[in-house]
PDB file of C-alpha atoms in Angstrom:
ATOM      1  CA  UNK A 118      31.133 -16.095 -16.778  1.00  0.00           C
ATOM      2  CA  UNK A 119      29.658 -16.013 -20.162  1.00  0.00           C
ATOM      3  CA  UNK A 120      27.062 -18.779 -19.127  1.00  0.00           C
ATOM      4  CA  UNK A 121      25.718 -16.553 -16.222  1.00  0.00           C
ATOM      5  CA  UNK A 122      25.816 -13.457 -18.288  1.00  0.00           C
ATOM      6  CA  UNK A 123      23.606 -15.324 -21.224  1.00  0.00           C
ATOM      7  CA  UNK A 124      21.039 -16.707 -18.178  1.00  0.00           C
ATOM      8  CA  UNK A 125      21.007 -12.764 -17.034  1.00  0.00           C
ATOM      9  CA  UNK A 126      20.144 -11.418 -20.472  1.00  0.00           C
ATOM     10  CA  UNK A 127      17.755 -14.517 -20.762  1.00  0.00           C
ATOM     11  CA  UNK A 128      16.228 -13.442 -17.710  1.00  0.00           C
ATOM     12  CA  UNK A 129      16.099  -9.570 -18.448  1.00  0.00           C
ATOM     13  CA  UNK A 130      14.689 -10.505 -21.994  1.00  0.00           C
ATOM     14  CA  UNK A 131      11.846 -12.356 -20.376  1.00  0.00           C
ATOM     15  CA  UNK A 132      11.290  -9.421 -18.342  1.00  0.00           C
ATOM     16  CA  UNK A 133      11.118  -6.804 -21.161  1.00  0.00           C
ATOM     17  CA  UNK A 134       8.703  -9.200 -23.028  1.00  0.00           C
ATOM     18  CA  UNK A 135       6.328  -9.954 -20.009  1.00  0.00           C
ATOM     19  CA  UNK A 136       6.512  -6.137 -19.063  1.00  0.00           C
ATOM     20  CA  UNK A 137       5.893  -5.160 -22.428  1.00  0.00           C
ATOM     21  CA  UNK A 138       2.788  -7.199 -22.993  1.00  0.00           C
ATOM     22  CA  UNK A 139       1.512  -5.683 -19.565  1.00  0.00           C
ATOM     23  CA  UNK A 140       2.055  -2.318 -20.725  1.00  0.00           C
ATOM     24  CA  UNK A 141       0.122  -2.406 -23.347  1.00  0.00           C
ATOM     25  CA  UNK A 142      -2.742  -4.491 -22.078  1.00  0.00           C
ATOM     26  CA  UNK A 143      -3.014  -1.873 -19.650  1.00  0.00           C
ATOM     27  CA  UNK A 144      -2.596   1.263 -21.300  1.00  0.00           C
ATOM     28  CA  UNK A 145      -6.199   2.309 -21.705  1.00  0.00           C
ATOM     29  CA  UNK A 146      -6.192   1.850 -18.302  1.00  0.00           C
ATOM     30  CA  UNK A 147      -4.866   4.827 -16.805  1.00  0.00           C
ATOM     31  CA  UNK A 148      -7.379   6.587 -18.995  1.00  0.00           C
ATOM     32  CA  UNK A 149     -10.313   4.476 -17.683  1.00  0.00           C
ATOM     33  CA  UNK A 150     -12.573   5.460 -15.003  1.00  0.00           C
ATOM     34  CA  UNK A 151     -11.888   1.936 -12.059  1.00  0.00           C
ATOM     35  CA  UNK A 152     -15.227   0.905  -9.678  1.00  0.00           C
ATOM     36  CA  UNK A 153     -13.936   1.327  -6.223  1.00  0.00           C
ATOM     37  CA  UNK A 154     -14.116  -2.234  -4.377  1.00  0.00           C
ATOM     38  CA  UNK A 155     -15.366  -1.862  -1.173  1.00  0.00           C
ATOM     39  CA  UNK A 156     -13.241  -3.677   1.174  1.00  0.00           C
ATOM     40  CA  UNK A 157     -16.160  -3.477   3.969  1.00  0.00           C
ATOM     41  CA  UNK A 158     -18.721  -4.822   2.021  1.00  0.00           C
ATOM     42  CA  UNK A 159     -19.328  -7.547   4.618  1.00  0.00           C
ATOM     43  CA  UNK A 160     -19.468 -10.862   2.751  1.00  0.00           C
ATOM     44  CA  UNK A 161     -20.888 -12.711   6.424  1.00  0.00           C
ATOM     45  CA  UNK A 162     -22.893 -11.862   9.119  1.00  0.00           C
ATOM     46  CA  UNK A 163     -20.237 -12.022  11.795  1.00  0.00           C
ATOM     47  CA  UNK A 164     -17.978  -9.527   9.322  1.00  0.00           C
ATOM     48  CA  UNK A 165     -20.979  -7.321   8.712  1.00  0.00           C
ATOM     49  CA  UNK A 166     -21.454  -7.227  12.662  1.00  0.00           C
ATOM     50  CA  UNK A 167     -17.414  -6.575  13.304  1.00  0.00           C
ATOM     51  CA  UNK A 168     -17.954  -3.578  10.396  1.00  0.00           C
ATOM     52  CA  UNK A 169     -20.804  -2.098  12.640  1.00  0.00           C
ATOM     53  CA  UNK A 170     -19.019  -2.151  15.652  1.00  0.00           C
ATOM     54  CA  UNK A 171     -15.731  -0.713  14.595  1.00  0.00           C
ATOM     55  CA  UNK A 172     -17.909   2.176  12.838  1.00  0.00           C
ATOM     56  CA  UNK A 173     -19.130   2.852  16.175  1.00  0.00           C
ATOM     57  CA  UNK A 174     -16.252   2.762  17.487  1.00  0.00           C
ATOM     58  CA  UNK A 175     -14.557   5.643  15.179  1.00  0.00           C
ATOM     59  CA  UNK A 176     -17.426   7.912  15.612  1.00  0.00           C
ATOM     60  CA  UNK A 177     -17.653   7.373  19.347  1.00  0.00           C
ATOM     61  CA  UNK A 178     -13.755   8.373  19.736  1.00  0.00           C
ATOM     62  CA  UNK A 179     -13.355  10.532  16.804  1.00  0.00           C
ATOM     63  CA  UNK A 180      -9.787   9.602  16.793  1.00  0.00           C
ATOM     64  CA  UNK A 181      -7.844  12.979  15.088  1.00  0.00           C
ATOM     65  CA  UNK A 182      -5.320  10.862  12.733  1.00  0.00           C
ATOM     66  CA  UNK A 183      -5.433   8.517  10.089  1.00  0.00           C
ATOM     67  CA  UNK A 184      -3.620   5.851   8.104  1.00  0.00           C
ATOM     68  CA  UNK A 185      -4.794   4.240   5.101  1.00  0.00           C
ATOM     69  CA  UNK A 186      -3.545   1.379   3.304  1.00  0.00           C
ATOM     70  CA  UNK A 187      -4.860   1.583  -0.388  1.00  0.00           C
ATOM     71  CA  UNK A 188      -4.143   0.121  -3.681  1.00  0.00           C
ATOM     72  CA  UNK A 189      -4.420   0.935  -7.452  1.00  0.00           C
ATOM     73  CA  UNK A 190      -4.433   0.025 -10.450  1.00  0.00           C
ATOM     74  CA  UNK A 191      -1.031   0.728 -12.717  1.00  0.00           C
ATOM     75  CA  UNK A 192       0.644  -0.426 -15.865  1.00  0.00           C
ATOM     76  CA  UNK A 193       1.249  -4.052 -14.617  1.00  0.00           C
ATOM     77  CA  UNK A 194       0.099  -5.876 -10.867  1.00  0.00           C
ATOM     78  CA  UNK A 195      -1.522  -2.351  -9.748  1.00  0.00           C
ATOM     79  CA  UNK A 196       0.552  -0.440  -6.768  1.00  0.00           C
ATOM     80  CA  UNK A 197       0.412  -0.551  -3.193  1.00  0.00           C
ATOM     81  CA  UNK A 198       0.663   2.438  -1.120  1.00  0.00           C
ATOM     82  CA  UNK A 199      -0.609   4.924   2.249  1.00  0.00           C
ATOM     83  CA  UNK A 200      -2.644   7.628   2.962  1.00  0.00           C
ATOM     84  CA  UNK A 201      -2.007   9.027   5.918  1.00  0.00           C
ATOM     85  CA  UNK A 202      -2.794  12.291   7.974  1.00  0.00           C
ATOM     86  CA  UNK A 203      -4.805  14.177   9.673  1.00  0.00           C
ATOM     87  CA  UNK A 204      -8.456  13.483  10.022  1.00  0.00           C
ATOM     88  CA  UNK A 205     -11.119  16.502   7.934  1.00  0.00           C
ATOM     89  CA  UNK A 206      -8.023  17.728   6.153  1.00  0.00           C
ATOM     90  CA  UNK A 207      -8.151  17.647   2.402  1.00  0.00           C
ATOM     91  CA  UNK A 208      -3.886  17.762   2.425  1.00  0.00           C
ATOM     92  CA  UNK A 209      -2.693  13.859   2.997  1.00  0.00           C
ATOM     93  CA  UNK A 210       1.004  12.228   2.617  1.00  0.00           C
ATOM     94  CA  UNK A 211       1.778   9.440   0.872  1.00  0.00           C
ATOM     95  CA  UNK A 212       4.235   6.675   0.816  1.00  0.00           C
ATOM     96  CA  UNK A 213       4.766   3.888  -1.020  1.00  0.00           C
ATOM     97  CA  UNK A 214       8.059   2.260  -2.348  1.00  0.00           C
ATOM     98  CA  UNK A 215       8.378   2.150  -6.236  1.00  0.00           C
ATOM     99  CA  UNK A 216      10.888   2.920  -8.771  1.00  0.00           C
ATOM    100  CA  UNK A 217      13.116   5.849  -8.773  1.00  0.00           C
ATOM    101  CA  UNK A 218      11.947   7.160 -12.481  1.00  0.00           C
ATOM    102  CA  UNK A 219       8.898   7.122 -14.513  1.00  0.00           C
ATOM    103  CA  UNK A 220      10.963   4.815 -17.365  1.00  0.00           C
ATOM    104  CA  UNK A 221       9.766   1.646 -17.459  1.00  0.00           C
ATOM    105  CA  UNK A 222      13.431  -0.023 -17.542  1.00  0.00           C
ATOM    106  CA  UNK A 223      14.134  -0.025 -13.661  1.00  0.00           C
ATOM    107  CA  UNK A 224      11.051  -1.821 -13.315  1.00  0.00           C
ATOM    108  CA  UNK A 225      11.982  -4.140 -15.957  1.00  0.00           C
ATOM    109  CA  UNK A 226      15.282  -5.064 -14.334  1.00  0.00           C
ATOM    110  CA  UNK A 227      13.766  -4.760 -10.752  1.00  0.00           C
ATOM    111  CA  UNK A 228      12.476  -8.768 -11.233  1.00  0.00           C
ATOM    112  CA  UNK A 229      16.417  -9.419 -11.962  1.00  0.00           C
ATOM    113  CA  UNK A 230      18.091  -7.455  -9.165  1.00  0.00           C
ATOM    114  CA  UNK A 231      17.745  -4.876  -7.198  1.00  0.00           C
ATOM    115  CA  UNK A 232      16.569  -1.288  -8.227  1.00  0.00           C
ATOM    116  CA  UNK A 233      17.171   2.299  -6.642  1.00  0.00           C
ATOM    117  CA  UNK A 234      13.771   3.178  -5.392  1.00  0.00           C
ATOM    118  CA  UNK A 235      11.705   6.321  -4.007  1.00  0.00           C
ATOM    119  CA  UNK A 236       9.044   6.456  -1.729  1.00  0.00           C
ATOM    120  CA  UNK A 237       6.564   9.255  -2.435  1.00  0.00           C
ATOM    121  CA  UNK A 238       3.949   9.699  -4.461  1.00  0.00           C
ATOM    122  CA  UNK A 239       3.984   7.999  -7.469  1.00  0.00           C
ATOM    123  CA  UNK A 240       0.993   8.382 -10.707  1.00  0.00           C
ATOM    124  CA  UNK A 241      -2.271   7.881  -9.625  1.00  0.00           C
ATOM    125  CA  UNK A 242      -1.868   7.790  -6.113  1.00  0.00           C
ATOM    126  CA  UNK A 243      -3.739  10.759  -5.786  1.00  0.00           C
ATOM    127  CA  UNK A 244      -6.653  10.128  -8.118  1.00  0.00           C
ATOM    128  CA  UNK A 245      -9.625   8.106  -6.892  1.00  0.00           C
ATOM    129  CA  UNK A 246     -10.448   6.711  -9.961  1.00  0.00           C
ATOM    130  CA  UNK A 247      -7.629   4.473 -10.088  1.00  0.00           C
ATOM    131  CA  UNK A 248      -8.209   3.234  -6.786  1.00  0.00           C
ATOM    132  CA  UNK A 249      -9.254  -0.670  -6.029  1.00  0.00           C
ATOM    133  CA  UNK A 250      -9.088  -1.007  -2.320  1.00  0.00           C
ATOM    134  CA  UNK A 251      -9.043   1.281   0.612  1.00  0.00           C
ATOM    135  CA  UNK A 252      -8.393   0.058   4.262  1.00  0.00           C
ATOM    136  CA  UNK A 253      -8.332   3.115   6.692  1.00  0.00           C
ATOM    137  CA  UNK A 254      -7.664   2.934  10.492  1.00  0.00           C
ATOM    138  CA  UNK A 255      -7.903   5.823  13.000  1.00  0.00           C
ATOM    139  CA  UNK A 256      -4.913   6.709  15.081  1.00  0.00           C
ATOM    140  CA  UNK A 257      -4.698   8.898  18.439  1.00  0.00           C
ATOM    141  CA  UNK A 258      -2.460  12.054  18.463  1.00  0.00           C
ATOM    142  CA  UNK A 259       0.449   9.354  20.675  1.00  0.00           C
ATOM    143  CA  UNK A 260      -0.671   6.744  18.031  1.00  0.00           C
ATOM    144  CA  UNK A 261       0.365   9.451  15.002  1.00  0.00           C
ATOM    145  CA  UNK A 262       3.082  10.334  16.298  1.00  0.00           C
ATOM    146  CA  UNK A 263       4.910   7.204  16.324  1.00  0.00           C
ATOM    147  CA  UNK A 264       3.633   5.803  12.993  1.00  0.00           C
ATOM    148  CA  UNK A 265       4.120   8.668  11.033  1.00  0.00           C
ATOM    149  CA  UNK A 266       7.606   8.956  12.916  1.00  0.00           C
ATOM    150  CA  UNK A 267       7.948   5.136  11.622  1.00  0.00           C
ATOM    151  CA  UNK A 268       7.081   6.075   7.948  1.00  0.00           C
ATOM    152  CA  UNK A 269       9.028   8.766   7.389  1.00  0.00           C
ATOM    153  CA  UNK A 270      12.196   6.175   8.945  1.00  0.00           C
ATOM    154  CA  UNK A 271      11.119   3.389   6.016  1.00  0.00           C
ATOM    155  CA  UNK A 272      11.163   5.793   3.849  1.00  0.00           C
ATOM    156  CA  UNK A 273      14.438   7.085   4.485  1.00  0.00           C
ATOM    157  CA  UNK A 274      15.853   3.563   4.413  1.00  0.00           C
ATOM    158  CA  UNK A 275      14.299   1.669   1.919  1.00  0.00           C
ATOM    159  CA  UNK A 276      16.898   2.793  -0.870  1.00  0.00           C
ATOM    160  CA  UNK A 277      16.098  -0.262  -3.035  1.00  0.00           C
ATOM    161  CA  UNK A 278      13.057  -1.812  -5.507  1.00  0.00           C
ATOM    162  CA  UNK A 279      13.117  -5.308  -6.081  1.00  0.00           C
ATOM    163  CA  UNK A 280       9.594  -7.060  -7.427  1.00  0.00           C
ATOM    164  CA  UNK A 281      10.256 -10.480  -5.726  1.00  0.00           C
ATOM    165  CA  UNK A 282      11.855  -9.436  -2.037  1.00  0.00           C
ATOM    166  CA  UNK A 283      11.224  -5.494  -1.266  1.00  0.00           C
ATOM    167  CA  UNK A 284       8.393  -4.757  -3.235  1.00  0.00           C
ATOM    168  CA  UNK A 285       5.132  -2.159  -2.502  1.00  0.00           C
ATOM    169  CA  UNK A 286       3.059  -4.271  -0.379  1.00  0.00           C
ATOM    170  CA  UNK A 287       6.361  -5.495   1.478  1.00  0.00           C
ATOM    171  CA  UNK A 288       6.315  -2.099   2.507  1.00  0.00           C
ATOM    172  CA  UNK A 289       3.210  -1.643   3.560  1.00  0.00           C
ATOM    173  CA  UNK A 290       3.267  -4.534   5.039  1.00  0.00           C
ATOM    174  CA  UNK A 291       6.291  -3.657   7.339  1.00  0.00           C
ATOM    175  CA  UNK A 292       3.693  -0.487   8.746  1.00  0.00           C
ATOM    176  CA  UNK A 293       0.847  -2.878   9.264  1.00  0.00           C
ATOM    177  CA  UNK A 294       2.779  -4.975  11.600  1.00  0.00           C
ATOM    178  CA  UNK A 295       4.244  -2.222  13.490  1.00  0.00           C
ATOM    179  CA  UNK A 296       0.679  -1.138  14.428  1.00  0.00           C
ATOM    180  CA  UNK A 297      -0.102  -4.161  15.554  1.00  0.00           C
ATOM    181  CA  UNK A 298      -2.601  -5.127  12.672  1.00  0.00           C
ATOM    182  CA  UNK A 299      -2.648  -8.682  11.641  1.00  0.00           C
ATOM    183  CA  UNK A 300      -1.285  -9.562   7.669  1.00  0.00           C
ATOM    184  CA  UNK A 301      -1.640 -12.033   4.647  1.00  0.00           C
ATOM    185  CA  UNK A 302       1.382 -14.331   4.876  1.00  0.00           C
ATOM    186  CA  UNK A 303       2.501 -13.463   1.256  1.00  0.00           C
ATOM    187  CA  UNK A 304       3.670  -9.881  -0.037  1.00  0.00           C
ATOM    188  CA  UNK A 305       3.904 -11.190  -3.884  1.00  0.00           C
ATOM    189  CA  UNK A 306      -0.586 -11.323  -3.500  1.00  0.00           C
ATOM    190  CA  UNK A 307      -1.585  -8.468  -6.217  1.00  0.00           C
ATOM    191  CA  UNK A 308      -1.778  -5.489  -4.206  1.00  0.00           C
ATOM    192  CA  UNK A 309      -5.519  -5.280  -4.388  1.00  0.00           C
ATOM    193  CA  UNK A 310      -6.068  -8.773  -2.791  1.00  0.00           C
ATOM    194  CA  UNK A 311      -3.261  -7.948  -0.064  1.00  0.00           C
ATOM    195  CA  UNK A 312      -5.621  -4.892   1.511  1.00  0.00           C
ATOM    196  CA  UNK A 313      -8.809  -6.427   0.850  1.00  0.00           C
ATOM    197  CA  UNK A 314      -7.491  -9.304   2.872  1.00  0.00           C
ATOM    198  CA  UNK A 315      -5.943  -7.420   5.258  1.00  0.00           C
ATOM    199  CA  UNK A 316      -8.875  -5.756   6.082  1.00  0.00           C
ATOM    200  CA  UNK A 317     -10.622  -9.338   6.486  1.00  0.00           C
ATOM    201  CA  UNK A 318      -8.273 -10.462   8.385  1.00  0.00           C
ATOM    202  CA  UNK A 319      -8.445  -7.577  11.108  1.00  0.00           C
ATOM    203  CA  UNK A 320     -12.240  -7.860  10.547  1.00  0.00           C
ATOM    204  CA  UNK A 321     -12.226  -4.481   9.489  1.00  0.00           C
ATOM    205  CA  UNK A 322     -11.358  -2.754  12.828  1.00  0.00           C
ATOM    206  CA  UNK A 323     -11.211   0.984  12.512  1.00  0.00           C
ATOM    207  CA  UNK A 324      -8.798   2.055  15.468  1.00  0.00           C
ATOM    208  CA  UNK A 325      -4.853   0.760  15.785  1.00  0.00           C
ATOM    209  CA  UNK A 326      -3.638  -1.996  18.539  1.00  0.00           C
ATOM    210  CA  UNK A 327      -0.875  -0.001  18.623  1.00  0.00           C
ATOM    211  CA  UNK A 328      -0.249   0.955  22.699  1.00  0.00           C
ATOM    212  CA  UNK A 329       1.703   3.815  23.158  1.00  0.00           C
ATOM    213  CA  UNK A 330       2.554   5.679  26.657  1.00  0.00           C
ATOM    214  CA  UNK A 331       1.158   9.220  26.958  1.00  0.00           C
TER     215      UNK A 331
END
């Protein structure tokens, strides 16, 4: 018993010093004005034709609802998170999983075990200038109606924060796949690098897979 409690206060004193060193690396950050990547940027020919295509696409169905999958940057990996709403309107909800308080203990102890969580809006989330990827896919009113519906379920049950299991992009990821959009294999990728490739990866279609009956 005392063995495992040393290894936990080993572990959690790891933790504290790693997070620490993070915090302060990064604490000009939030202050610091971030260059937007541009996740369609097309880096080959066959990309830059898939962009053109699914641009076309959007404007030729000017689908009413949106989702976007986004990331930031934040006192440590950055922060994964969604947009989503309704298309021309300045008012948008967001969700993204993250820890319950604005102390930065819970996140500490949320590499060790298992941290209450909520799933709102967080710091930043709202502010472009944090922002470091955007991936943004137009929904029809059936489409919206189910993913939202979906959302708002993960984020009534997703009462826990843990970095290494059920983290941010894990749940992003979860909405991703329920759409039907294809995903990086790994949800511990820095949330920057998770929606830049999963925008590569769906060769940045602009409309869901979803199929839903009218």
């Amino acid at each position: 018993m005392q063995k495992s409690a040393k290894k936990l206060g080993l572990a959690v004193g790891l933790c504290i010093a790693i997070a620490a060193g993070l915090n302060a690396s990064a604490a000009s950050a939030r202050n610091t004005r971030v260059s937007v990547a541009n996740v369609n940027a097309p880096a080959t020919a066959s990309e830059g034709e898939a962009e053109r295509t699914a641009a076309n696409t959007g404007q030729k169905y000017r689908l009413p609802y949106y989702i976007d999958f986004r990331s930031r940057t934040a006192a440590s990996y950055g922060h994964a998170f969604i947009w989503y709403g309704r298309t021309g309107e300045r008012k948008v909800e967001v969700a993204g999983l993250h820890p319950a308080t604005d102390s930065i203990i819970p996140y500490i102890i949320g590499h060790v075990v298992p941290v209450p969580a909520e799933t709102g809006a967080s710091y930043g989330d709202l502010d472009e200038e944090y922002l470091t990827a955007s991936y943004r896919i137009y929904l029809t009113e059936a489409q919206a109606r189910v993913v939202f519906a979906y959302i708002k379920d993960k984020e009534a049950h997703s009462p826990l924060w843990h970095a290494a299991t059920y983290n941010c992009v894990m749940f992003i990821s979860n909405v991703a796949n329920y759409i039907g959009l294809k995903t990086p294999g790994s949800h511990l990728l820095y949330p920057e690098d998770w929606v830049k490739q999963l925008a590569a990866m769906n060769r940045f279609r602009k409309t869901a897979p979803l199929a839903v009956s009218q």
